Coordinates of C-alpha atoms in Angstrom, one line a residue:
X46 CA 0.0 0.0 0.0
X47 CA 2.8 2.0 0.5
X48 CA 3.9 2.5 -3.3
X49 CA 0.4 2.6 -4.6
X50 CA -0.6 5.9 -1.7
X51 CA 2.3 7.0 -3.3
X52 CA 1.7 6.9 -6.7
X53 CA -2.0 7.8 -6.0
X54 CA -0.2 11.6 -4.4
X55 CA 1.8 11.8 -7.7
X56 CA -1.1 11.6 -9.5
X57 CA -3.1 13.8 -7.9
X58 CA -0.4 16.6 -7.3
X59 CA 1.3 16.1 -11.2
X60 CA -2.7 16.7 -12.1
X61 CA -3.0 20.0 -9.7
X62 CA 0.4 21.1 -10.6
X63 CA -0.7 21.3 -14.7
X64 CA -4.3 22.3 -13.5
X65 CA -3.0 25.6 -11.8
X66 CA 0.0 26.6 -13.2
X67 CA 0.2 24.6 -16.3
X68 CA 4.3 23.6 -17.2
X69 CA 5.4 26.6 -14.9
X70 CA 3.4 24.3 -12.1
X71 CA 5.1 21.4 -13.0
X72 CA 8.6 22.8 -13.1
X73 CA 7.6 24.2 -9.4
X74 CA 6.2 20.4 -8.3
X75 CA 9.1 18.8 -9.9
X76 CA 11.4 20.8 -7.3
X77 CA 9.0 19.8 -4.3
X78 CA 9.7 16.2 -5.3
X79 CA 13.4 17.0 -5.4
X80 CA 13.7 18.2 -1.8
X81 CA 10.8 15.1 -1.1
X82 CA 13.8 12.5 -2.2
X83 CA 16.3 14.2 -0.5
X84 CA 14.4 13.2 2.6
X85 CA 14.0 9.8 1.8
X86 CA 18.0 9.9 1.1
X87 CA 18.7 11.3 4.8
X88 CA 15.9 8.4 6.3
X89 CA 17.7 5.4 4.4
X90 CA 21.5 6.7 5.7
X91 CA 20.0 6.8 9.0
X92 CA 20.1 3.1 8.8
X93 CA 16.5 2.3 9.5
X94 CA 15.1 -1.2 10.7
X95 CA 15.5 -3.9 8.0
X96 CA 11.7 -4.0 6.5
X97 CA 11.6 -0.4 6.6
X98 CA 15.0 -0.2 4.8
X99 CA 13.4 -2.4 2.1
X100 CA 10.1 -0.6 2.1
X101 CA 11.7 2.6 1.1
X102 CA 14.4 1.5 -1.2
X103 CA 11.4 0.2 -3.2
X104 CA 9.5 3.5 -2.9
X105 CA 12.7 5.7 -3.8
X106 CA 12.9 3.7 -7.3
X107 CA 9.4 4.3 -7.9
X108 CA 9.7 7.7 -7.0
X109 CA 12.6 8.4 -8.9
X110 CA 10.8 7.3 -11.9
X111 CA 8.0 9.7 -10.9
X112 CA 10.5 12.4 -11.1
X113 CA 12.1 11.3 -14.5
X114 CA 8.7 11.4 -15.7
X115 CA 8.1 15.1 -14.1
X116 CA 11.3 16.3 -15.7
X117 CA 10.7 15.5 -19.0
X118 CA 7.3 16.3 -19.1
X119 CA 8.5 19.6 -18.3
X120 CA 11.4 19.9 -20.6
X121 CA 8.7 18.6 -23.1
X122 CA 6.4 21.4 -22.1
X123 CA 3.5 19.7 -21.1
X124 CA 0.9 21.4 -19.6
X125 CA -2.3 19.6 -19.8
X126 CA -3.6 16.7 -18.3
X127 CA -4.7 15.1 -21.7
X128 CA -1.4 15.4 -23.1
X129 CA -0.8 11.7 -24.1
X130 CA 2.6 12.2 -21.9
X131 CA 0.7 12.2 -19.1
X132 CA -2.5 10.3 -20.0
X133 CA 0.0 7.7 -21.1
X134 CA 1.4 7.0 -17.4
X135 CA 0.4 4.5 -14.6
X136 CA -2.2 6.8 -12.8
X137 CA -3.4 5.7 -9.3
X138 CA -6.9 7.4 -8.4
X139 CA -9.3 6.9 -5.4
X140 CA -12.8 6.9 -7.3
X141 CA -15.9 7.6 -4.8
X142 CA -18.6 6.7 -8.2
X143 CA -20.1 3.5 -7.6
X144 CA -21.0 2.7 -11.1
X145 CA -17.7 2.0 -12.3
X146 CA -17.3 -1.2 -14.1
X147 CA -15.6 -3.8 -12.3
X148 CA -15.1 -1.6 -8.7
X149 CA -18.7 -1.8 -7.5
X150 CA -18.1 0.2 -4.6
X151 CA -15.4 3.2 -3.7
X152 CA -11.7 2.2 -4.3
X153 CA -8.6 2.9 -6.3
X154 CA -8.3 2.5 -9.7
X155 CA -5.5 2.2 -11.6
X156 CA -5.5 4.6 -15.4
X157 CA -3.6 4.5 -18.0
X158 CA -4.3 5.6 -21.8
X159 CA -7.8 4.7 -21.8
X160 CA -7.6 1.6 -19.7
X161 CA -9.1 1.5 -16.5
X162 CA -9.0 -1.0 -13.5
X163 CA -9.4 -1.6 -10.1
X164 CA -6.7 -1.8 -8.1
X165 CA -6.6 -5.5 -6.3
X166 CA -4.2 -4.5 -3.3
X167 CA -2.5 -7.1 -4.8
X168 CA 1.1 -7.9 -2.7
X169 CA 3.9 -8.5 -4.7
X170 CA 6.4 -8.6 -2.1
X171 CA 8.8 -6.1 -0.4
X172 CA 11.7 -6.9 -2.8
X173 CA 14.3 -4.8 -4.2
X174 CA 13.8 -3.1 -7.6
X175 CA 16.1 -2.3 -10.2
X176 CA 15.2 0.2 -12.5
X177 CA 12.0 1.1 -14.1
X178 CA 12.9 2.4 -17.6
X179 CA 11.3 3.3 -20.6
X180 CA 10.7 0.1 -21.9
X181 CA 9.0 -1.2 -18.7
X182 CA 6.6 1.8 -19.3
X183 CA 5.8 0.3 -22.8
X184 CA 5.0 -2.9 -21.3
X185 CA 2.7 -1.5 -18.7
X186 CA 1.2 0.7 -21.6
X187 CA 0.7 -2.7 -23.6
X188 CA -0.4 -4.9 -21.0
X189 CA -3.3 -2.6 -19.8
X190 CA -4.1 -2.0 -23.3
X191 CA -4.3 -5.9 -23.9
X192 CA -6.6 -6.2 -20.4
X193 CA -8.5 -3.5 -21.6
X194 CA -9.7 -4.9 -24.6
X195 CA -9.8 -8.4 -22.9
X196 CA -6.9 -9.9 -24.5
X197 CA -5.3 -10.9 -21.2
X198 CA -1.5 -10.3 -20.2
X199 CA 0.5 -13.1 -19.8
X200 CA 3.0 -14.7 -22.1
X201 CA 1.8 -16.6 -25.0
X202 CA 1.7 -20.4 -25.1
X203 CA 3.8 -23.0 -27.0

């Protein structure tokens, strides 16, 4: 729950950011999350508990992908929230309509492009990650497409 509150504020703010001040708001939010990381740099050398220590190591790569993301929307000049730069990332959202296909009742959903699901608090472990590059954001934009439309997501069969 951890990495998905935390995508669910990047959303929100990245949306408010480009909402109120356009690209100039997100140059400004991409500085708050800047000075955010720094923080989480100072809590990991303090040499927290083990779990904790994982926990945030885990959140600090998904958070540095946040902030690639920020930059270059920025340096792309984005300033919309239908810009397929942003429409085209892993959105978290907490959705309060109870006619949503597939949620039934008040929950996050996960967005991207013009896929929609709930999110299935699914645990996938407290393990180390690498990286999250640009290729692993094409897979996410594939897989969610292929969900979307029914197609499932796992690896084809022999």
């Amino acid at each position: 729950l951890v990495l998905a509150g935390s995508q669910h504020y990047w959303s929100i703010e990245m949306e408010e950011a480009m909402n109120t001040g356009g690209n100039d708001g997100l140059k400004v939010y991409y500085q708050k999350m800047l000075a955010q990381l720094q923080e989480l740099v100072e809590i990991v050398r303090s040499n927290p508990p083990f779990l904790i220590s994982m926990t945030l190591g885990a959140l600090m790569v998904i958070d540095v992908h946040a902030r690639d993301v920020t930059q270059k929307m920025c340096d792309d000049g984005v300033d919309n929230i239908n810009d397929f730069s942003w429409v085209s990332q892993l959105r978290y959202y907490w959705e309060d309509q109870e006619d949503l296909t597939g949620l039934g009742t008040p929950g996050f959903i996960v967005r991207q492009v013009q896929a929609f699901f709930p999110y299935g608090m699914e645990y996938l472990g407290n393990t180390p990650r690498l990286v999250i590059t640009p290729l692993t954001d094409r897979c996410y934009i594939t897989l969610t497409g292929a969900m979307n439309l029914l197609l499932g997501g796992g690896a084809p069969r022999a």
